[in-house]
Amino acid sequence: MVRPTQLLHPQREPAPVRAAATVLLLRDTPEGIEVLMTRRSASASFAPGAYVFPGGRIDEGDTTARAIATRRPTQGEAQLTQAIAAIRESFEELGVLLAHHPDGRPVSAEEVAAMDRSTASTTVAFADQCASRGLRLSTDKVFTFAHWITDRDLPKRFDVPFLVAPMPEGQTPTADETEQFEPCWVRPADALARHAAGSFFMIFPTVRTLERLAAYPTVAAVLDACAHRQGGEGPLWTSCPRAGWLAGKEARYMESESPFGELALVSPDGQIVHALDWQSERAVPLLKNVQRLTAPNPGAMTGPGTNSYIVGDAASGYIVIDPGPNDADHIGRLWRATDGDIRLIVCTHSHADHSPGALPLQQLCKSPPPILGIPSAPTARSSARFTPDRVLQDGERLELAAHTLRVIHTPGHAANHLCLVLEEDGLLFSGDHILNGSTTVVDPPDGNMNAYLDSLDKLDAACAEGGVGFILPAHGYVLGEARAAIAHLKAHRLRREAKIAAVMRQRPEGTPEEWLPLAYDDVPERMWPVAARSLAAHVERIRQTAKP
């Protein structure tokens, strides 16, 4: 866990969340699914002028309406209450009522029109109106699609299930002209296009929800996905987004998106304080004791460039991890960012974008720091030869005042690869073993897939033992939820291997060149030459595993 004293910004408690519910009313058309949306009042205290789905706060009294609610066997009590609130809100705001008679007949449009919407904001009044007409709420037709928690930086926050339900036949939405205006039916793709064009303003959760909804061909497909979710009913995803600055503008991200972990590290409380733009001119503070300087070597193999990390402070001096390529400008920036007070230089491995900068950086320093690492193996390519001043041992600790880096030997990507754990703050510097935005290449003979997977297990154990929460990779943003990221990466590797094995069984006389386009058909063809190297590592492991 990161020490609070190392955080860059004073923390403040995010606003409390209020329980609410919203419902996506859906209908099928020849052109695909349409969803009912409406424009919020320009004077609304939350998302003024935005196009939204009907919904609002969950009242304590919503539980009293359970007596007239229809419940399916798999529907939990919380889901039932949320569905009641969403039905009540859609009636109040749009005059749409999801209800039926005890014999199964749907409520008619005339019956709905005869009801008083003005008192619907009082739950008891709404429930009483329905009960007095012998109506039952069609809550069994309402399913949970998503779960959104308002971003931590916003002053007004809600905890909201995004529910889905088929639009009742024969009813026409009519806005209350107080909270909601201009109800409209729109295809998700059209709403997204209009939003991008600036004519249909939506807030982040609405946009992301429509992006997911657009993948379904029919209303039945949406409801089926919700009803048969793996692990039982519940949201297909849950998100409390985070925001940073990108190109001078506010940018928000879900947990599955690559900048999320970095935003969580730099600003745990969600304040918008961190710039996400990739640049190589200056070091980027991540904590008071950790900076990242990205080398100016972007490309297909390096992403935005190789990340050099600077650990320490002015009082303790600094450790530089992965000085990067032999680029004079980058090396000079590392030296200036540390005021030349570098005590140790550590190379995670010997590849050309990681270790060649070590010697020239060492030579810049008045008191030359030792270059530490593991020597390259005989299997290394000629461009990846490396001999450190001192060889690091697995489990060794490098201490610099209040900063302790523990060495973990992690062969797989390269035979001499190592990772480092900053023990006081629960940070894993993963080199090329774990990346953000891509999977690392395992290139035999120096790379080995068995060793790579074993090293992932070793890192997972180290994270569990040391309370590691974040991974700082050599390429890409910081990753959060370290153990989940490792599990996801291992599962991805094993799925790829299973796909390769299946192709090999289908074409036992084939060659790697013939297997490649079948096993990597989900990867752009321009990346196949790189994928061929990892394919070779997987084939080697599959054949070893198959031996008696």
Coordinates of C-alpha atoms in Angstrom, one line a residue:
M1 CA 0.0 0.0 0.0
V2 CA 1.3 3.4 -0.9
R3 CA 2.4 5.5 2.0
P4 CA 0.1 8.5 2.4
T5 CA 3.2 10.7 2.9
Q6 CA 4.3 9.9 -0.6
L7 CA 1.1 11.1 -2.3
L8 CA 1.6 14.2 -4.4
H9 CA -1.7 15.9 -3.6
P10 CA -3.6 16.5 -0.3
Q11 CA -6.5 14.1 -0.2
R12 CA -10.1 14.9 0.4
E13 CA -13.1 12.7 1.1
P14 CA -15.3 12.3 -2.1
A15 CA -18.9 13.3 -1.8
P16 CA -21.2 10.6 -0.4
V17 CA -23.2 8.5 -2.9
R18 CA -27.0 8.3 -3.0
A19 CA -28.9 5.3 -4.2
A20 CA -30.7 5.7 -7.5
A21 CA -31.9 3.7 -10.4
T22 CA -32.4 4.3 -14.1
V23 CA -34.0 2.2 -16.8
L24 CA -33.3 1.7 -20.5
L25 CA -36.6 1.1 -22.2
L26 CA -36.0 -0.8 -25.4
R27 CA -37.8 -1.7 -28.5
D28 CA -36.9 -3.6 -31.7
T29 CA -37.1 -2.0 -35.1
P30 CA -36.1 -3.2 -38.6
E31 CA -32.9 -1.1 -38.2
G32 CA -32.0 -2.6 -34.8
I33 CA -32.6 -1.8 -31.1
E34 CA -33.9 1.6 -30.1
V35 CA -33.7 3.1 -26.6
L36 CA -35.9 5.7 -25.1
M37 CA -34.0 8.8 -24.0
T38 CA -35.0 12.2 -22.8
R39 CA -33.3 15.6 -22.2
R40 CA -32.8 16.8 -18.6
S41 CA -33.7 20.3 -17.6
A42 CA -31.1 22.9 -18.3
S43 CA -31.4 24.0 -14.6
A44 CA -31.0 20.4 -13.2
S45 CA -28.4 20.1 -10.4
F46 CA -26.9 17.0 -12.0
A47 CA -26.0 16.7 -15.7
P48 CA -28.1 19.7 -16.9
G49 CA -29.2 19.5 -20.5
A50 CA -27.9 16.0 -21.0
Y51 CA -29.8 13.2 -22.8
V52 CA -30.4 10.5 -20.3
F53 CA -32.6 7.5 -19.5
P54 CA -35.5 7.9 -17.1
G55 CA -34.6 7.4 -13.5
G56 CA -34.0 9.0 -10.1
R57 CA -33.3 8.4 -6.5
I58 CA -34.5 5.3 -4.7
D59 CA -36.9 6.3 -1.9
E60 CA -37.0 4.4 1.4
G61 CA -40.7 3.8 0.6
D62 CA -39.9 1.9 -2.5
T63 CA -39.8 -1.3 -0.4
T64 CA -43.4 -0.8 0.5
A65 CA -44.4 -1.3 -3.2
R66 CA -43.0 -4.9 -3.1
A67 CA -46.5 -6.0 -2.2
I68 CA -47.7 -5.3 -5.7
A69 CA -44.4 -6.2 -7.5
T70 CA -44.0 -9.3 -9.6
R71 CA -40.7 -11.1 -8.8
R72 CA -38.9 -13.8 -10.8
P73 CA -37.1 -16.5 -8.8
T74 CA -33.6 -15.2 -9.6
Q75 CA -34.4 -11.6 -8.7
G76 CA -32.8 -10.4 -5.4
E77 CA -34.5 -8.0 -3.0
A78 CA -32.1 -5.2 -3.9
Q79 CA -32.9 -5.8 -7.6
L80 CA -36.6 -5.7 -6.9
T81 CA -36.4 -2.4 -5.0
Q82 CA -34.3 -0.9 -7.8
A83 CA -36.8 -2.0 -10.4
I84 CA -39.7 -0.5 -8.4
A85 CA -37.9 2.8 -8.2
A86 CA -37.1 2.8 -11.9
I87 CA -40.7 2.0 -12.9
R88 CA -41.9 4.7 -10.6
E89 CA -39.5 7.3 -12.1
S90 CA -40.3 6.3 -15.7
F91 CA -44.0 6.8 -14.9
E92 CA -43.4 10.2 -13.2
E93 CA -41.1 11.6 -15.8
L94 CA -42.4 10.0 -19.0
G95 CA -45.9 8.6 -18.3
V96 CA -44.7 5.1 -19.1
L97 CA -45.9 2.4 -16.7
L98 CA -44.5 -1.2 -16.6
A99 CA -47.5 -2.9 -15.0
H100 CA -50.2 -5.5 -15.7
H101 CA -53.4 -6.9 -14.3
P102 CA -53.5 -10.1 -12.2
D103 CA -54.7 -12.1 -15.2
G104 CA -51.6 -11.0 -17.2
R105 CA -53.3 -8.3 -19.3
P106 CA -50.9 -5.3 -19.8
V107 CA -52.1 -2.0 -18.5
S108 CA -53.6 0.1 -21.3
A109 CA -52.5 3.5 -22.4
E110 CA -55.9 4.8 -21.3
E111 CA -55.5 3.5 -17.8
V112 CA -52.1 5.0 -17.5
A113 CA -53.4 8.4 -18.8
A114 CA -56.1 8.3 -16.1
M115 CA -53.5 8.1 -13.3
D116 CA -52.0 11.1 -11.5
R117 CA -48.3 11.6 -12.3
S118 CA -48.0 14.7 -10.2
T119 CA -48.1 12.7 -7.0
A120 CA -45.9 9.9 -8.3
S121 CA -42.9 11.3 -6.6
T122 CA -44.4 10.1 -3.4
T123 CA -43.9 6.4 -3.4
V124 CA -47.0 5.6 -1.4
A125 CA -49.2 7.6 -3.7
F126 CA -47.8 5.7 -6.7
A127 CA -48.2 2.3 -5.1
D128 CA -51.7 3.2 -3.9
Q129 CA -52.7 4.3 -7.3
C130 CA -51.6 1.0 -8.8
A131 CA -53.1 -1.1 -6.0
S132 CA -56.4 0.7 -6.2
R133 CA -56.6 -0.3 -9.9
G134 CA -55.7 -3.9 -9.2
L135 CA -52.4 -3.5 -11.0
R136 CA -49.1 -5.3 -10.4
L137 CA -45.8 -3.8 -11.3
S138 CA -44.0 -5.8 -14.1
T139 CA -40.7 -5.8 -12.1
D140 CA -40.0 -9.3 -13.3
K141 CA -39.4 -7.9 -16.8
V142 CA -36.7 -5.5 -15.5
F143 CA -33.0 -6.7 -15.6
T144 CA -29.7 -5.3 -14.4
F145 CA -27.5 -4.3 -17.3
A146 CA -24.8 -2.2 -15.7
H147 CA -23.8 -0.6 -12.4
W148 CA -22.3 2.9 -12.3
I149 CA -21.0 4.9 -9.4
T150 CA -20.5 8.6 -10.1
D151 CA -16.9 9.7 -10.5
R152 CA -15.1 10.6 -7.2
D153 CA -14.3 14.2 -8.4
L154 CA -17.9 15.3 -8.8
P155 CA -19.8 17.2 -6.1
K156 CA -23.0 15.2 -6.5
R157 CA -22.7 11.4 -6.7
F158 CA -25.0 8.4 -7.2
D159 CA -24.8 4.7 -7.0
V160 CA -27.0 3.6 -9.9
P161 CA -27.9 0.3 -11.5
F162 CA -28.7 0.8 -15.2
L163 CA -31.7 -1.5 -15.7
V164 CA -33.2 -2.7 -19.0
A165 CA -36.8 -3.6 -19.9
P166 CA -38.9 -3.9 -23.0
M167 CA -41.1 -0.9 -23.7
P168 CA -44.7 -1.6 -22.9
E169 CA -46.8 -1.9 -26.1
G170 CA -49.4 0.8 -26.8
Q171 CA -47.9 3.4 -24.5
T172 CA -46.5 6.7 -25.8
P173 CA -43.9 8.6 -23.7
T174 CA -44.8 12.1 -22.7
A175 CA -42.3 14.2 -20.8
D176 CA -43.3 15.9 -17.6
E177 CA -41.8 19.2 -18.9
T178 CA -40.3 19.8 -15.5
E179 CA -37.5 17.4 -15.0
Q180 CA -37.4 15.8 -18.5
F181 CA -38.0 17.1 -22.0
E182 CA -38.1 15.9 -25.6
P183 CA -38.4 12.1 -25.2
C184 CA -37.1 10.4 -28.3
W185 CA -36.4 6.9 -29.6
V186 CA -32.8 6.5 -30.9
R187 CA -30.5 3.7 -32.0
P188 CA -27.4 3.6 -29.8
A189 CA -25.1 4.1 -32.8
D190 CA -27.0 7.2 -33.9
A191 CA -27.0 8.7 -30.4
L192 CA -23.2 8.1 -30.2
A193 CA -22.7 9.7 -33.6
R194 CA -24.8 12.7 -32.7
H195 CA -23.0 13.1 -29.4
A196 CA -19.6 13.0 -31.3
A197 CA -21.0 15.7 -33.6
G198 CA -21.9 17.9 -30.6
S199 CA -25.7 17.9 -31.1
F200 CA -26.7 15.3 -28.5
F201 CA -24.9 15.9 -25.2
M202 CA -24.5 12.8 -22.9
I203 CA -22.5 12.2 -19.8
F204 CA -19.7 9.5 -19.7
P205 CA -21.7 6.6 -18.2
T206 CA -24.5 7.1 -20.8
V207 CA -22.0 7.0 -23.6
R208 CA -20.2 3.9 -22.4
T209 CA -23.5 2.2 -21.8
L210 CA -24.7 2.9 -25.3
E211 CA -21.4 1.7 -26.7
R212 CA -22.0 -1.7 -25.0
L213 CA -25.7 -1.8 -25.9
A214 CA -24.9 -1.2 -29.6
A215 CA -23.4 -4.7 -29.8
Y216 CA -26.8 -6.4 -29.3
P217 CA -29.0 -7.1 -32.3
T218 CA -32.3 -7.4 -30.4
V219 CA -34.0 -6.6 -27.2
A220 CA -34.3 -10.3 -26.4
A221 CA -30.5 -10.7 -26.8
V222 CA -30.0 -7.9 -24.2
L223 CA -32.3 -9.4 -21.7
D224 CA -30.9 -12.9 -22.3
A225 CA -27.4 -11.7 -21.6
C226 CA -28.6 -10.1 -18.3
A227 CA -30.6 -13.2 -17.3
H228 CA -27.9 -15.7 -18.0
R229 CA -24.9 -13.7 -16.7
Q230 CA -22.1 -16.0 -15.5
G231 CA -22.2 -16.2 -11.8
G232 CA -25.9 -15.3 -11.6
E233 CA -27.9 -12.2 -12.1
G234 CA -26.2 -8.9 -11.7
P235 CA -24.6 -6.1 -13.7
L236 CA -22.6 -7.0 -16.8
W237 CA -20.0 -4.5 -15.5
T238 CA -19.5 -2.1 -12.6
S239 CA -17.6 1.1 -12.9
C240 CA -16.6 4.2 -10.9
P241 CA -14.7 6.1 -13.5
R242 CA -11.6 8.3 -13.0
A243 CA -10.5 11.4 -14.8
G244 CA -7.3 13.0 -15.9
W245 CA -6.1 15.6 -18.4
L246 CA -5.3 14.6 -22.0
A247 CA -4.4 17.2 -24.7
G248 CA -5.6 19.9 -22.3
K249 CA -9.1 18.4 -21.9
E250 CA -10.8 16.4 -19.2
A251 CA -10.8 12.6 -20.1
R252 CA -12.6 9.9 -18.2
Y253 CA -11.8 6.2 -18.1
M254 CA -13.3 2.9 -16.8
E255 CA -11.4 0.3 -14.9
S256 CA -10.7 -1.7 -18.0
E257 CA -9.0 1.2 -19.8
S258 CA -5.3 1.6 -19.7
P259 CA -4.9 5.0 -17.8
F260 CA -7.2 4.0 -14.9
G261 CA -4.5 2.4 -12.7
E262 CA -2.2 5.4 -13.1
L263 CA -5.0 7.8 -12.1
A264 CA -5.8 5.7 -9.1
L265 CA -2.1 5.8 -8.0
V266 CA -1.6 9.5 -8.5
S267 CA -4.9 10.7 -7.2
P268 CA -6.7 8.0 -5.0
D269 CA -9.5 10.4 -4.1
G270 CA -10.3 11.1 -7.7
Q271 CA -9.2 14.8 -8.1
I272 CA -8.4 15.7 -11.7
V273 CA -4.8 16.6 -11.3
H274 CA -2.7 14.3 -13.5
A275 CA -1.8 14.8 -17.2
L276 CA -1.8 11.6 -19.3
D277 CA -0.1 13.0 -22.4
W278 CA 3.0 11.0 -23.4
Q279 CA 6.1 13.2 -23.8
S280 CA 9.8 12.7 -23.4
E281 CA 10.9 16.2 -22.4
R282 CA 10.5 16.0 -18.6
A283 CA 10.0 13.4 -15.8
V284 CA 6.4 12.8 -14.7
P285 CA 5.9 12.6 -10.9
L286 CA 3.8 9.6 -9.9
L287 CA 4.5 9.9 -6.2
K288 CA 6.9 12.1 -4.3
N289 CA 9.5 9.4 -4.5
V290 CA 8.7 7.9 -7.9
Q291 CA 9.1 9.7 -11.3
R292 CA 8.8 8.3 -14.8
L293 CA 10.8 9.6 -17.8
T294 CA 9.8 8.1 -21.1
A295 CA 12.4 7.7 -23.8
P296 CA 11.8 9.2 -27.2
N297 CA 11.6 5.7 -28.9
P298 CA 7.9 5.1 -29.6
G299 CA 7.0 2.3 -32.0
A300 CA 5.1 -0.9 -32.5
M301 CA 7.4 -2.8 -30.0
T302 CA 7.8 0.0 -27.5
G303 CA 4.4 1.7 -27.5
P304 CA 4.8 5.3 -26.3
G305 CA 8.5 4.6 -25.5
T306 CA 10.6 2.9 -22.8
N307 CA 9.8 4.1 -19.3
S308 CA 12.8 4.9 -17.1
Y309 CA 11.9 5.1 -13.5
I310 CA 13.5 7.3 -10.8
V311 CA 13.1 6.2 -7.2
G312 CA 14.1 8.3 -4.3
D313 CA 14.2 12.0 -3.3
A314 CA 16.7 14.8 -2.9
A315 CA 17.5 13.8 0.6
S316 CA 18.3 10.1 -0.2
G317 CA 19.6 10.4 -3.7
Y318 CA 18.1 8.3 -6.5
I319 CA 18.0 4.8 -8.1
V320 CA 17.4 4.8 -11.9
I321 CA 15.6 1.7 -13.2
D322 CA 16.0 1.0 -16.9
P323 CA 18.0 3.9 -18.2
G324 CA 16.8 3.0 -21.7
P325 CA 18.4 3.2 -25.1
N326 CA 21.7 5.1 -25.7
D327 CA 20.0 8.3 -26.5
A328 CA 22.0 11.4 -25.4
D329 CA 18.9 13.6 -24.9
H330 CA 17.1 11.0 -22.7
I331 CA 20.2 10.3 -20.7
G332 CA 20.8 14.0 -20.1
R333 CA 17.2 14.4 -18.9
L334 CA 17.6 11.5 -16.5
W335 CA 20.8 13.2 -15.1
R336 CA 19.0 16.5 -14.7
A337 CA 15.9 15.0 -13.1
T338 CA 18.1 13.6 -10.4
D339 CA 20.5 16.5 -10.1
G340 CA 23.2 14.0 -11.0
D341 CA 22.8 12.3 -7.6
I342 CA 22.3 8.8 -8.8
R343 CA 23.3 6.1 -6.3
L344 CA 22.4 3.0 -8.3
I345 CA 21.5 2.1 -11.9
V346 CA 19.4 -1.1 -12.3
C347 CA 18.6 -2.8 -15.6
T348 CA 15.6 -5.1 -15.7
H349 CA 17.1 -6.9 -18.7
S350 CA 19.6 -6.5 -21.5
H351 CA 17.4 -5.6 -24.5
A352 CA 18.4 -2.6 -26.6
D353 CA 15.7 -0.3 -25.4
H354 CA 16.5 -0.9 -21.7
S355 CA 20.2 -1.3 -20.8
P356 CA 22.5 0.6 -23.4
G357 CA 21.9 3.9 -21.6
A358 CA 23.4 2.6 -18.4
L359 CA 27.1 3.2 -19.1
P360 CA 26.7 6.8 -20.6
L361 CA 24.5 7.7 -17.6
Q362 CA 27.0 6.3 -15.2
Q363 CA 29.8 8.4 -16.9
L364 CA 27.8 11.6 -16.5
C365 CA 27.8 11.3 -12.7
K366 CA 30.6 12.8 -10.6
S367 CA 30.5 9.8 -8.3
P368 CA 29.7 7.0 -10.8
P369 CA 27.0 4.7 -9.5
P370 CA 27.3 0.9 -10.0
I371 CA 25.3 -0.7 -12.8
L372 CA 23.3 -3.6 -11.4
G373 CA 21.4 -6.5 -13.1
I374 CA 21.8 -10.0 -14.3
P375 CA 24.3 -10.8 -17.1
S376 CA 22.8 -11.7 -20.4
A377 CA 22.7 -15.5 -21.1
P378 CA 24.6 -17.1 -24.0
T379 CA 21.2 -17.4 -25.7
A380 CA 20.8 -13.6 -25.9
R381 CA 21.0 -11.9 -29.3
S382 CA 24.1 -9.9 -30.1
S383 CA 22.2 -6.7 -29.6
A384 CA 21.3 -7.7 -26.1
R385 CA 24.6 -8.4 -24.5
F386 CA 24.9 -7.0 -21.0
T387 CA 27.4 -7.3 -18.2
P388 CA 26.6 -5.4 -15.0
D389 CA 29.2 -4.1 -12.5
R390 CA 27.5 -6.3 -9.9
V391 CA 25.2 -9.3 -10.3
L392 CA 21.9 -9.1 -8.5
Q393 CA 20.6 -12.1 -6.7
D394 CA 17.0 -13.2 -6.5
G395 CA 15.5 -11.9 -3.2
E396 CA 18.3 -9.4 -2.7
R397 CA 17.3 -6.0 -1.3
L398 CA 18.6 -2.6 -2.4
E399 CA 18.3 0.0 0.3
L400 CA 18.4 3.7 -0.1
A401 CA 17.2 5.6 3.0
A402 CA 13.4 4.9 3.3
H403 CA 13.3 3.1 -0.1
T404 CA 13.8 -0.7 -0.3
L405 CA 13.8 -2.4 -3.7
R406 CA 13.5 -6.2 -3.6
V407 CA 14.9 -8.1 -6.6
I408 CA 12.8 -10.9 -8.2
H409 CA 14.4 -12.9 -11.0
T410 CA 11.7 -13.4 -13.6
P411 CA 13.1 -15.2 -16.7
G412 CA 10.7 -15.7 -19.6
H413 CA 10.8 -12.5 -21.8
A414 CA 14.6 -12.7 -21.4
A415 CA 16.7 -15.2 -19.5
N416 CA 18.2 -12.3 -17.4
H417 CA 15.0 -10.5 -16.7
L418 CA 14.3 -9.2 -13.2
C419 CA 11.5 -7.2 -11.5
L420 CA 11.7 -5.0 -8.5
V421 CA 9.3 -4.4 -5.6
L422 CA 9.4 -1.1 -3.7
E423 CA 8.4 -2.6 -0.4
E424 CA 7.4 0.5 1.5
D425 CA 4.8 1.5 -1.1
G426 CA 3.7 -1.8 -2.6
L427 CA 4.9 -1.0 -6.2
L428 CA 6.1 -3.6 -8.7
F429 CA 8.5 -2.4 -11.4
S430 CA 7.8 -5.1 -14.0
G431 CA 10.2 -4.2 -16.8
D432 CA 8.9 -6.0 -19.9
H433 CA 7.4 -9.0 -18.1
I434 CA 4.1 -7.2 -17.7
L435 CA 3.1 -4.3 -20.0
N436 CA 0.0 -2.1 -20.2
G437 CA -1.7 -2.2 -23.5
S438 CA 0.0 -5.2 -25.0
T439 CA 1.5 -8.6 -24.2
T440 CA 5.2 -9.0 -24.1
V441 CA 7.0 -11.0 -26.8
V442 CA 8.6 -14.3 -25.7
D443 CA 11.3 -15.0 -28.2
P444 CA 13.2 -18.3 -28.0
P445 CA 15.8 -19.3 -27.3
D446 CA 16.5 -16.5 -24.8
G447 CA 12.7 -16.3 -24.1
N448 CA 10.9 -19.3 -22.7
M449 CA 7.1 -19.6 -22.2
N450 CA 7.4 -22.1 -19.3
A451 CA 9.7 -19.7 -17.5
Y452 CA 7.5 -16.8 -18.4
L453 CA 4.3 -18.4 -16.9
D454 CA 6.2 -19.6 -13.8
S455 CA 7.6 -16.1 -13.3
L456 CA 4.0 -14.7 -13.5
D457 CA 3.1 -17.1 -10.6
K458 CA 6.2 -15.9 -8.7
L459 CA 5.2 -12.3 -9.2
D460 CA 1.6 -13.0 -8.0
A461 CA 3.0 -14.6 -4.8
A462 CA 5.3 -11.6 -4.3
C463 CA 2.3 -9.2 -4.7
A464 CA 0.2 -11.2 -2.2
E465 CA 3.1 -11.3 0.3
G466 CA 4.1 -7.7 -0.1
G467 CA 0.7 -6.0 -0.5
V468 CA 1.6 -4.8 -3.9
G469 CA -1.3 -2.7 -5.4
F470 CA 0.3 -1.2 -8.6
I471 CA 2.5 -2.4 -11.4
L472 CA 4.8 0.1 -13.1
P473 CA 5.7 -1.4 -16.5
A474 CA 8.5 -0.5 -18.9
H475 CA 5.9 0.4 -21.6
G476 CA 2.5 2.1 -20.9
Y477 CA 0.7 3.6 -18.0
V478 CA 0.7 2.3 -14.4
L479 CA -1.5 -0.8 -13.9
G480 CA -3.8 -1.0 -10.8
E481 CA -5.1 -4.1 -9.0
A482 CA -1.8 -5.8 -9.5
R483 CA -2.9 -9.4 -8.7
A484 CA -6.0 -9.1 -11.0
A485 CA -3.8 -7.8 -13.8
I486 CA -1.4 -10.7 -13.4
A487 CA -4.3 -13.2 -13.4
H488 CA -5.8 -11.6 -16.5
L489 CA -2.4 -11.7 -18.3
K490 CA -1.9 -15.4 -17.5
A491 CA -5.4 -16.3 -18.5
H492 CA -4.8 -14.5 -21.8
R493 CA -1.6 -16.4 -22.4
L494 CA -3.3 -19.7 -21.7
R495 CA -6.2 -18.9 -24.0
R496 CA -3.8 -18.1 -26.8
E497 CA -1.9 -21.3 -26.1
A498 CA -5.2 -23.4 -26.2
K499 CA -6.0 -21.7 -29.6
I500 CA -2.6 -22.6 -31.0
A501 CA -2.9 -26.2 -29.7
A502 CA -6.3 -26.5 -31.4
V503 CA -4.8 -25.3 -34.7
M504 CA -2.0 -27.7 -34.4
R505 CA -4.4 -30.6 -33.9
Q506 CA -6.4 -29.5 -36.9
R507 CA -3.3 -29.3 -39.0
P508 CA -0.8 -31.7 -37.6
E509 CA 1.4 -31.6 -40.7
G510 CA 1.3 -27.8 -40.8
T511 CA 4.1 -25.4 -40.2
P512 CA 4.3 -22.5 -37.8
E513 CA 3.9 -20.2 -40.8
E514 CA 0.6 -21.9 -41.6
W515 CA -0.6 -22.0 -38.0
L516 CA 0.2 -18.3 -37.4
P517 CA -2.7 -16.7 -39.4
L518 CA -5.2 -19.1 -37.8
A519 CA -4.0 -18.8 -34.2
Y520 CA -3.6 -15.0 -34.4
D521 CA -6.6 -14.2 -36.6
D522 CA -7.7 -11.6 -34.0
V523 CA -4.3 -9.8 -34.3
P524 CA -3.6 -7.2 -37.1
E525 CA -1.6 -8.8 -39.9
R526 CA 1.1 -6.2 -39.5
M527 CA 1.9 -7.6 -36.1
W528 CA 2.2 -11.3 -37.3
P529 CA 6.0 -11.2 -37.6
V530 CA 6.2 -10.3 -33.9
A531 CA 3.5 -12.8 -33.0
A532 CA 5.5 -15.5 -34.8
R533 CA 8.1 -15.3 -32.1
S534 CA 5.7 -15.9 -29.3
L535 CA 4.0 -18.6 -31.4
A536 CA 7.3 -20.4 -31.5
A537 CA 7.5 -20.2 -27.7
H538 CA 4.0 -21.6 -27.3
V539 CA 4.7 -24.4 -29.8
E540 CA 7.8 -25.3 -27.8
R541 CA 5.9 -25.5 -24.6
I542 CA 3.0 -27.4 -26.1
R543 CA 5.3 -30.0 -27.5
Q544 CA 7.2 -30.3 -24.2
T545 CA 3.9 -30.8 -22.4
A546 CA 2.8 -33.5 -24.8
K547 CA 5.8 -35.6 -24.2
P548 CA 5.2 -38.6 -21.9

